[in-house]
Coordinates of C-alpha atoms in Angstrom, one line a residue:
Chain A
M15 CA 19.2 -4.4 49.2
F16 CA 17.1 -6.1 46.6
L17 CA 15.0 -3.0 46.5
L18 CA 17.9 -0.8 45.7
L19 CA 19.1 -3.2 43.0
A20 CA 15.7 -3.3 41.4
I21 CA 15.3 0.5 41.4
G22 CA 18.8 0.8 40.0
R23 CA 18.2 -1.7 37.3
F24 CA 14.8 -0.7 35.9
A25 CA 14.2 2.9 36.8
G26 CA 17.7 4.3 36.9
A27 CA 18.0 5.4 33.3
I28 CA 14.4 6.7 33.0
A29 CA 14.5 8.6 36.2
L30 CA 17.9 10.1 35.4
T31 CA 16.6 11.3 32.1
W32 CA 13.7 13.0 33.7
L33 CA 15.8 14.4 36.4
A34 CA 18.3 15.8 33.9
L35 CA 15.4 17.3 31.9
F36 CA 14.1 18.9 35.0
I37 CA 17.4 20.3 36.2
L38 CA 18.0 21.7 32.7
L39 CA 14.6 23.3 32.8
H40 CA 15.3 24.7 36.2
L41 CA 18.6 26.2 35.3
L42 CA 17.3 27.7 32.1
T43 CA 14.3 29.3 33.5
N44 CA 15.4 30.2 37.0
S45 CA 14.3 33.8 37.4
G46 CA 13.9 34.3 41.1
G47 CA 10.6 34.2 43.0
D48 CA 9.2 31.0 44.2
P49 CA 12.3 28.8 44.2
L50 CA 10.5 25.6 43.1
G51 CA 7.5 27.3 41.7
L52 CA 5.2 25.0 43.6
A53 CA 2.5 27.5 44.0
F54 CA -0.2 25.9 41.8
P55 CA -3.9 25.4 42.5
G56 CA -4.6 21.8 43.6
D57 CA -7.9 21.8 41.8
R58 CA -6.1 21.3 38.5
L59 CA -4.9 17.9 39.8
A60 CA -8.5 17.1 40.6
V61 CA -9.2 17.1 36.9
T62 CA -6.0 15.7 35.5
L63 CA -5.4 12.7 37.9
P64 CA -8.9 11.2 37.5
L65 CA -8.6 11.7 33.8
V66 CA -5.3 9.9 33.7
L67 CA -6.6 7.1 35.9
M68 CA -9.7 6.6 33.7
A69 CA -7.8 6.6 30.5
G70 CA -5.3 4.2 31.9
M71 CA -7.9 1.8 33.1
L72 CA -9.7 2.0 29.8
A73 CA -6.5 1.3 28.0
L74 CA -5.7 -1.7 30.1
L75 CA -9.2 -3.2 29.9
L76 CA -9.7 -2.5 26.2
G77 CA -6.2 -3.7 25.3
A78 CA -6.6 -6.9 27.3
G79 CA -10.1 -7.4 25.7
I80 CA -8.8 -6.9 22.2
S81 CA -5.8 -9.1 22.5
L82 CA -7.5 -11.9 24.4
S83 CA -10.4 -12.1 22.0
A84 CA -8.0 -12.0 19.1
A85 CA -6.1 -14.9 20.6
R86 CA -9.4 -16.9 21.2
L87 CA -10.7 -16.2 17.7
G88 CA -7.7 -16.9 15.6
G89 CA -7.7 -16.7 11.8
W90 CA -9.5 -13.8 10.3
G91 CA -10.9 -12.4 13.5
D92 CA -7.4 -12.3 14.9
R93 CA -6.1 -10.5 11.8
L94 CA -8.9 -8.0 11.9
L95 CA -8.4 -7.2 15.6
G96 CA -4.7 -7.0 15.0
G97 CA -5.2 -4.4 12.3
L98 CA -7.6 -2.5 14.5
A99 CA -5.0 -2.4 17.3
A100 CA -2.3 -1.3 14.9
L101 CA -4.6 1.5 13.6
L102 CA -5.5 2.6 17.1
S103 CA -1.9 2.7 18.2
I104 CA -0.9 5.3 15.7
L105 CA -3.9 7.6 16.1
P106 CA -2.7 10.9 17.5
P107 CA -4.8 11.3 20.7
F108 CA -5.9 14.9 20.0
W109 CA -7.3 14.0 16.6
L110 CA -9.1 11.0 18.0
G111 CA -10.5 13.4 20.6
L112 CA -11.7 15.8 17.9
L113 CA -13.3 12.9 16.0
L114 CA -15.0 11.5 19.1
A115 CA -16.3 14.9 20.0
L116 CA -17.7 15.2 16.5
G117 CA -19.3 11.8 16.4
L118 CA -20.5 11.1 19.9
S119 CA -21.5 14.5 21.1
N120 CA -22.3 16.7 18.1
T121 CA -23.9 14.2 15.9
L122 CA -25.4 11.7 18.4
G123 CA -25.6 14.0 21.4
W124 CA -24.6 11.3 23.9
L125 CA -21.9 13.1 25.8
P126 CA -20.8 16.7 26.4
A127 CA -18.3 17.9 23.7
G128 CA -16.1 19.8 26.2
G129 CA -15.9 21.7 29.4
F130 CA -15.8 20.2 32.9
M131 CA -18.5 19.9 35.5
P132 CA -16.8 20.5 38.9
W133 CA -16.8 17.6 41.4
T134 CA -19.1 19.7 43.7
A135 CA -21.9 19.3 41.0
G136 CA -21.9 15.6 41.6
P137 CA -19.3 12.9 40.8
Q138 CA -21.5 11.5 38.0
Q139 CA -21.5 14.6 36.0
A140 CA -17.8 15.2 36.5
L141 CA -17.1 11.6 35.3
T142 CA -19.3 12.0 32.3
S143 CA -17.4 15.1 31.2
L144 CA -14.1 13.2 31.6
L145 CA -15.3 10.1 29.6
L146 CA -14.6 11.4 26.1
P147 CA -11.1 12.8 26.9
A148 CA -10.3 9.6 28.6
L149 CA -11.3 7.6 25.6
A150 CA -9.2 9.8 23.3
L151 CA -6.2 9.3 25.6
G152 CA -6.8 5.7 26.3
L153 CA -7.6 4.2 22.9
P154 CA -4.2 4.6 21.3
H155 CA -2.6 3.1 24.3
A156 CA -5.1 0.3 24.3
G157 CA -4.0 -0.5 20.7
E158 CA -0.4 -0.6 21.7
F159 CA -1.0 -2.6 24.8
A160 CA -3.1 -5.1 22.7
I161 CA -0.2 -5.6 20.3
R162 CA 2.2 -6.3 23.1
L163 CA -0.1 -8.7 24.8
R164 CA -0.9 -10.5 21.6
G165 CA 2.8 -11.2 21.3
A166 CA 2.8 -13.0 24.6
F167 CA 0.1 -15.4 23.4
G168 CA 1.7 -15.7 20.0
P169 CA 2.9 -18.8 18.2
E170 CA 6.4 -18.2 19.4
V171 CA 5.4 -19.1 23.0
A172 CA 8.2 -21.3 24.2
D173 CA 7.6 -24.9 23.1
E174 CA 9.7 -26.3 25.8
E175 CA 7.7 -24.8 28.6
I176 CA 4.5 -26.1 27.0
R177 CA 6.0 -29.6 26.6
A178 CA 7.0 -29.6 30.3
M179 CA 3.4 -28.7 31.3
R180 CA 2.0 -31.3 29.0
I181 CA 4.2 -34.0 30.5
G182 CA 2.7 -32.8 33.8
G183 CA -0.7 -33.7 32.4
T184 CA -2.1 -30.3 31.2
K185 CA -3.9 -30.0 27.9
A186 CA -2.0 -28.2 25.1
E187 CA -4.5 -25.4 24.8
R188 CA -4.6 -24.8 28.5
A189 CA -0.8 -24.9 28.7
R190 CA -0.5 -22.2 26.0
W191 CA -2.9 -20.0 27.9
R192 CA -1.3 -20.4 31.2
I193 CA 2.1 -19.6 29.9
G194 CA 0.7 -16.6 28.0
Y195 CA -0.9 -15.3 31.2
R196 CA 2.4 -15.8 33.1
R197 CA 4.3 -13.9 30.5
V198 CA 1.8 -11.0 30.5
L199 CA 1.8 -10.8 34.3
R200 CA 5.6 -10.7 34.3
Q201 CA 5.8 -7.4 32.4
L202 CA 2.5 -5.9 33.3
P203 CA 3.4 -3.5 36.2
E204 CA 6.2 -1.8 34.4
L205 CA 4.2 -1.5 31.2
A206 CA 1.3 -0.1 33.1
G207 CA 3.5 2.4 34.9
R208 CA 5.0 3.6 31.7
M209 CA 1.6 3.8 30.1
F210 CA 0.1 5.9 32.9
A211 CA 3.1 8.3 32.7
S212 CA 2.8 8.6 29.0
I213 CA -1.0 9.3 29.3
L214 CA -0.3 12.0 31.8
V215 CA 2.0 13.9 29.5
G216 CA -0.4 13.3 26.6
A217 CA -3.1 15.0 28.6
V218 CA -1.3 18.3 27.8
V219 CA -2.8 18.4 24.4
V220 CA -6.1 16.5 25.0
E221 CA -7.2 18.8 27.8
N222 CA -7.0 21.6 25.4
V223 CA -9.2 19.9 22.9
F224 CA -11.9 19.4 25.5
Y225 CA -11.4 22.6 27.4
L226 CA -10.6 20.8 30.7
P227 CA -9.1 23.1 33.4
G228 CA -6.4 20.6 34.2
L229 CA -2.6 20.6 34.7
G230 CA -1.9 20.1 31.0
R231 CA -3.9 23.2 30.1
Q232 CA -1.8 25.2 32.5
V233 CA 1.4 23.9 31.0
L234 CA 0.4 24.5 27.5
G235 CA -1.0 27.9 28.3
A236 CA 2.1 29.0 30.1
A237 CA 4.3 27.7 27.2
L238 CA 2.3 29.6 24.6
A239 CA 2.3 32.8 26.8
H240 CA 6.1 32.4 27.4
D241 CA 5.2 32.5 31.1
L242 CA 8.3 30.8 32.4
P243 CA 7.5 30.6 36.2
A244 CA 4.1 29.1 35.5
L245 CA 5.6 26.7 32.9
R246 CA 8.2 25.6 35.4
A247 CA 5.7 25.0 38.1
G248 CA 3.4 23.0 35.8
L249 CA 6.1 21.0 34.2
F250 CA 7.7 20.2 37.5
V251 CA 4.5 18.7 38.8
L252 CA 3.9 16.9 35.6
V253 CA 7.4 15.4 35.4
A254 CA 7.4 14.5 39.0
L255 CA 4.1 12.8 38.8
A256 CA 5.2 10.9 35.6
A257 CA 8.4 9.8 37.4
L258 CA 6.3 8.7 40.4
L259 CA 4.0 6.6 38.2
M260 CA 6.9 4.9 36.6
L261 CA 8.5 4.2 39.9
I262 CA 5.3 2.6 41.2
G263 CA 5.3 0.4 38.2
T264 CA 8.9 -0.6 38.7
L265 CA 8.4 -1.4 42.3
G266 CA 5.3 -3.4 41.4
Q267 CA 7.4 -5.3 38.9
F268 CA 10.0 -6.0 41.5
A269 CA 7.5 -7.3 44.0
L270 CA 5.9 -9.5 41.4
H271 CA 9.3 -10.9 40.4
R272 CA 10.0 -12.0 43.9
H273 CA 6.5 -13.4 44.2
L274 CA 6.9 -15.4 41.0
K275 CA 10.4 -16.6 42.0
D276 CA 9.1 -18.1 45.2
R277 CA 6.5 -20.2 43.4
P278 CA 7.6 -23.5 41.8
Chain B
M9 CA 7.0 -20.5 3.0
T10 CA 9.8 -18.0 3.3
A11 CA 9.6 -17.3 -0.4
R12 CA 5.9 -16.6 -0.1
T13 CA 6.5 -14.2 2.9
A14 CA 9.1 -12.4 0.8
I15 CA 6.8 -12.0 -2.1
R16 CA 4.1 -10.7 0.1
G17 CA 6.6 -8.4 1.7
R18 CA 7.6 -7.1 -1.7
L19 CA 4.0 -6.5 -2.6
Q20 CA 3.3 -4.7 0.6
A21 CA 6.3 -2.5 0.3
S22 CA 5.5 -1.6 -3.3
A23 CA 1.9 -0.7 -2.4
G24 CA 3.0 1.4 0.6
M25 CA 5.7 3.2 -1.4
A26 CA 3.3 3.8 -4.3
L27 CA 0.9 5.5 -2.0
V28 CA 3.7 7.6 -0.4
A29 CA 4.9 8.5 -3.9
I30 CA 1.4 9.7 -5.0
I31 CA 1.0 11.8 -1.8
L32 CA 4.5 13.2 -2.2
L33 CA 3.8 14.1 -5.9
L34 CA 0.6 15.9 -5.0
A35 CA 2.4 17.8 -2.3
V36 CA 5.2 18.8 -4.6
I37 CA 2.8 19.8 -7.4
S38 CA 1.3 22.3 -4.9
L39 CA 4.5 24.4 -5.5
V40 CA 3.4 25.2 -9.0
W41 CA -0.3 24.3 -9.3
T42 CA -3.2 23.9 -6.9
P43 CA -6.9 23.7 -8.0
H44 CA -7.6 27.3 -6.8
G45 CA -4.2 29.0 -6.9
G46 CA -1.8 29.9 -4.2
V47 CA -2.2 31.4 -0.7
T48 CA -4.6 34.1 -1.8
A49 CA -8.2 33.8 -0.6
S50 CA -10.4 34.0 -3.6
S51 CA -14.0 33.2 -2.7
V52 CA -16.8 32.8 -0.2
P53 CA -15.6 31.7 3.3
L54 CA -16.9 28.4 4.5
A55 CA -18.4 27.3 1.2
E56 CA -20.1 23.8 1.1
P57 CA -18.1 21.1 -0.7
G58 CA -19.2 21.0 -4.3
A59 CA -18.0 21.0 -7.9
T60 CA -15.9 24.1 -7.7
H61 CA -14.5 23.5 -4.2
W62 CA -14.2 19.7 -3.8
L63 CA -13.9 19.9 0.0
G64 CA -15.3 23.4 0.5
T65 CA -13.4 26.5 1.7
N66 CA -12.1 27.4 5.1
Q67 CA -13.0 30.5 7.2
T68 CA -10.8 32.8 5.1
G69 CA -12.2 31.5 1.9
R70 CA -9.3 29.4 0.9
D71 CA -10.0 26.2 -1.1
V72 CA -9.4 23.3 1.3
V73 CA -7.9 21.0 -1.3
S74 CA -5.3 23.6 -2.3
A75 CA -4.5 24.2 1.4
L76 CA -4.2 20.5 2.0
M77 CA -1.7 20.0 -0.8
S78 CA 0.6 22.8 0.4
A79 CA 0.2 21.9 4.1
T80 CA 1.1 18.3 3.3
L81 CA 4.3 19.5 1.7
M82 CA 5.2 21.6 4.8
S83 CA 4.4 18.7 7.2
L84 CA 6.4 16.3 5.1
L85 CA 9.4 18.7 4.9
L86 CA 9.4 19.3 8.7
A87 CA 9.0 15.6 9.4
S88 CA 11.8 14.6 7.1
F89 CA 14.3 17.1 8.4
A90 CA 13.5 16.0 12.0
T91 CA 13.9 12.4 10.9
L92 CA 17.2 13.3 9.2
V93 CA 18.4 14.8 12.5
S94 CA 17.4 11.6 14.3
L95 CA 19.1 9.3 11.8
V96 CA 22.3 11.3 11.6
I97 CA 22.7 11.1 15.3
G98 CA 21.1 7.7 15.9
I99 CA 22.6 5.4 13.4
P100 CA 26.3 6.1 14.1
L101 CA 25.7 6.0 17.8
G102 CA 23.7 2.7 17.5
G103 CA 26.5 1.2 15.4
L104 CA 29.1 2.2 17.9
L105 CA 27.1 0.7 20.7
A106 CA 26.5 -2.5 18.8
A107 CA 30.2 -2.8 18.0
R108 CA 31.4 -2.1 21.5
L109 CA 28.7 -3.6 23.7
G110 CA 26.7 -6.0 21.5
S111 CA 22.9 -6.0 21.3
G112 CA 20.9 -4.0 23.7
P113 CA 17.3 -3.9 25.0
A114 CA 14.6 -4.6 22.4
R115 CA 12.2 -1.6 22.2
Q116 CA 9.7 -1.1 19.5
L117 CA 9.4 2.3 17.9
V118 CA 5.9 3.6 18.6
L119 CA 4.1 6.9 18.5
V120 CA 3.0 6.7 22.1
G121 CA 6.7 6.3 23.0
I122 CA 8.0 9.4 21.3
L123 CA 5.0 11.7 21.8
P124 CA 5.4 12.5 25.5
A125 CA 9.1 13.4 25.2
A126 CA 8.3 15.5 22.2
L127 CA 5.5 17.3 24.0
C128 CA 7.7 18.0 27.1
L129 CA 10.6 19.4 24.9
G130 CA 8.1 21.3 22.8
T131 CA 6.6 23.1 25.8
I132 CA 10.0 24.0 27.2
L133 CA 11.4 25.3 23.8
A134 CA 8.2 27.2 23.1
G135 CA 8.3 28.8 26.6
M136 CA 11.9 29.9 26.0
Q137 CA 10.8 31.5 22.7
V138 CA 13.0 29.4 20.5
P139 CA 12.2 30.0 16.8
S140 CA 9.3 27.6 16.0
T141 CA 10.9 25.7 13.2
L142 CA 14.0 25.0 15.2
S143 CA 11.9 23.9 18.2
V144 CA 10.0 21.4 16.0
F145 CA 13.2 19.9 14.8
L146 CA 14.6 19.6 18.3
A147 CA 11.4 18.4 19.9
I148 CA 10.9 15.6 17.3
G149 CA 14.5 15.0 16.4
L150 CA 16.0 14.4 19.8
P151 CA 13.6 11.8 21.1
G152 CA 13.7 10.3 17.6
A153 CA 17.5 10.1 17.9
V154 CA 17.2 8.1 21.1
A155 CA 14.7 5.8 19.4
A156 CA 16.9 5.5 16.3
T157 CA 20.0 4.6 18.4
V158 CA 18.2 1.8 20.2
A159 CA 16.7 0.5 17.0
S160 CA 19.8 0.6 14.9
R161 CA 21.8 -1.0 17.7
M162 CA 19.3 -3.9 17.7
I163 CA 19.6 -4.1 13.9
M164 CA 23.4 -4.0 13.6
A165 CA 24.5 -6.1 16.6
P166 CA 23.7 -9.5 15.1
V167 CA 25.4 -8.6 11.8
L168 CA 28.5 -7.2 13.5
A169 CA 28.8 -10.4 15.6
A170 CA 28.4 -12.7 12.5
D171 CA 31.1 -15.1 11.6
Y172 CA 31.7 -13.8 8.2
V173 CA 32.4 -10.3 9.6
A174 CA 35.0 -11.8 11.9
A175 CA 36.4 -13.8 9.0
A176 CA 36.7 -10.7 6.8
K177 CA 38.6 -9.0 9.6
L178 CA 40.9 -11.9 10.1
A179 CA 41.5 -12.0 6.4
G180 CA 43.0 -8.5 6.7
L181 CA 40.1 -6.3 5.6
D182 CA 40.0 -3.0 7.5
W183 CA 36.8 -1.9 9.3
L184 CA 35.8 0.5 6.5
G185 CA 36.0 -2.3 3.8
T186 CA 34.3 -4.8 6.1
G187 CA 31.5 -2.4 6.8
Q188 CA 31.1 -1.5 3.1
R189 CA 31.1 -5.1 1.8
H190 CA 29.5 -7.1 4.6
V191 CA 27.6 -4.9 7.0
V192 CA 25.9 -2.2 5.0
P193 CA 24.2 -4.5 2.4
M194 CA 22.8 -6.6 5.2
V195 CA 21.4 -3.8 7.3
L196 CA 20.3 -1.4 4.6
P197 CA 16.7 -2.7 4.1
Q198 CA 16.1 -2.7 7.9
L199 CA 17.6 0.8 8.3
T200 CA 15.4 2.0 5.4
A201 CA 12.4 0.5 7.2
L202 CA 13.5 2.3 10.4
A203 CA 13.8 5.6 8.5
L204 CA 10.3 5.2 7.1
E205 CA 8.8 4.4 10.5
L206 CA 10.6 7.4 12.1
L207 CA 9.2 9.5 9.3
A208 CA 5.7 8.4 9.9
V209 CA 5.9 9.0 13.6
A210 CA 7.6 12.3 13.1
M211 CA 4.8 13.4 10.8
L212 CA 2.1 12.5 13.4
V213 CA 4.1 14.2 16.2
E214 CA 4.6 17.3 14.0
V215 CA 0.8 17.5 13.5
T216 CA 0.2 17.2 17.2
L217 CA 2.8 19.9 18.1
S218 CA 1.5 22.3 15.5
F219 CA -2.0 21.7 16.6
A220 CA -1.0 22.5 20.2
G221 CA 0.5 25.7 18.9
L222 CA 4.1 24.5 19.7
G223 CA 5.0 24.1 16.1
V224 CA 5.1 26.3 13.0
D225 CA 2.9 29.3 13.4
G226 CA 0.9 31.0 10.7
A227 CA -2.6 30.0 9.6
G228 CA -2.9 26.8 7.5
L229 CA 0.8 26.3 7.1
S230 CA 1.0 22.7 8.1
L231 CA -1.6 20.0 8.6
G232 CA -1.5 20.6 12.3
T233 CA -2.2 24.3 12.0
M234 CA -5.0 23.6 9.6
L235 CA -6.5 21.4 12.4
R236 CA -6.0 24.1 14.9
D237 CA -7.9 26.6 12.7
G238 CA -10.6 24.1 11.9
Q239 CA -11.2 23.1 15.6
Q240 CA -13.4 26.1 16.2
L241 CA -15.6 25.3 13.3
A242 CA -15.7 21.5 13.8
Q243 CA -19.5 21.5 14.4
A244 CA -20.4 23.5 11.3
R245 CA -17.8 22.0 9.0
P246 CA -16.6 18.6 10.2
L247 CA -14.5 18.2 7.0
L248 CA -12.1 21.0 8.2
V249 CA -11.1 18.6 11.1
V250 CA -11.5 15.3 9.4
A251 CA -9.6 16.0 6.2
P252 CA -6.2 17.3 7.5
G253 CA -6.0 14.6 10.1
G254 CA -7.0 12.0 7.6
V255 CA -4.3 13.1 5.2
A256 CA -1.7 12.8 7.9
M257 CA -3.0 9.4 9.0
V258 CA -3.1 8.0 5.5
T259 CA 0.5 9.2 4.8
A260 CA 1.8 7.8 8.0
L261 CA -0.1 4.5 7.4
A262 CA 1.3 4.2 3.9
M263 CA 4.9 4.7 5.3
L264 CA 4.3 2.1 8.0
V265 CA 2.9 -0.4 5.6
A266 CA 5.9 0.1 3.3
A267 CA 8.3 -0.3 6.3
G268 CA 6.5 -3.5 7.4
G269 CA 6.9 -4.9 3.8
L270 CA 10.6 -4.1 3.8
R271 CA 11.0 -6.0 7.0
E272 CA 9.2 -9.1 5.6
M273 CA 11.4 -8.9 2.5
R274 CA 14.5 -9.1 4.5
R275 CA 13.4 -12.4 6.1
G276 CA 13.1 -14.0 2.7
P277 CA 15.9 -15.6 0.8
A278 CA 18.6 -13.0 0.4

């Protein structure tokens, strides 16, 4: 019962939008053949999913790092890091990818500029070829995540809660941090779900910058070639995966809420 | 303190708007004058940056500065039409929602929020062979309209619920008069800031779509297509990739700075 309520409350609107989009797509492009157009090679997912996971992890870690160190530093360091996060958050991922490829691979020669080493060649090489695209996808999200987190530790953290904790014998600084952490935790799963979904769709362009043979490349290639069945198949998988990621986030959010409610 | 914030906001807004105005002026001038003439290729392809070609030439021999100026105009035009679509749909809808249902969820307008929806729509429309300009408008304008609805609802709800609005209604002023006298002056700076933010995001999304080949086609038409052409030559001529993206980023940043300044001004003494 609770579960149904939670799904209805958080994911309903989002899921409906995606579903409507998909049905529209399906109706517009239904031209016989494979009814759902699910015939796609699974090895494309073997590129895209690790890429999305890497980018999301990078975004979460870097975003948390930026915002926490900004909150610790305060003053000019805080402002500087805030500016950095704001700048990162408006960088178009594909341009960041082009710049990173220019700087880190062409000039410094640290990482491959593009292409994908298959997993059979060894996981280390495959991961290395995914690192730059993951950075390009993850950094803008890291900036946005940092801005949100910084808000949770900001000066507008509820005074009343802090006062209550101080009466209980906690130091002011410590109380501020604990309340900040609690606020962050409260919105983290849903934020993360949305972020991973957004990264997944963003991979459509970034995979093309780095010549990665992933799902996004299939979608974009099909769109540019006006190949509707392939486009439908690719977009269906993409949209379904994005919806699934958001659903996971929402369910995590719900589980966390119940967990937090049980605690005093 | 609030006076100081207001002054700082005014400074910030003026600085941002000044930069936007300079870029706009350069873009508009490209209609009548560019350093090396119009679209015609006139010289050596891939020339090094130097005194004659400040940023070099591209693979067809076109001067990069000239190309940048006219491409900026194209990108700005596309972005502003898409923003107009979003605002025309979003503000009335947001106002209606605010009047009927009060304030809604607080969502911030961000690039990473609009980009995925725009990409999905863009691939569908391009796959269906919708004319490219129309598909750019729709792919940017529709997600932008949703964002504008949410944002303008958030802006208008507290004003519509204010006591002086209720008082004006009780005193017999009709809704048009109330809106004109009490609501519009209060929300105008915030709506302007929203429009600037939408414009900045629309510009970046347009660049992304055109780069992916989902936007306007034709070599070097917009900043995104310039990037698309330059990608192949990024190793030999990094400027062909850095410059168009840089122009788009600076323009968007200037708009966002101006929008932030307008927000701060609003908080000061009215």
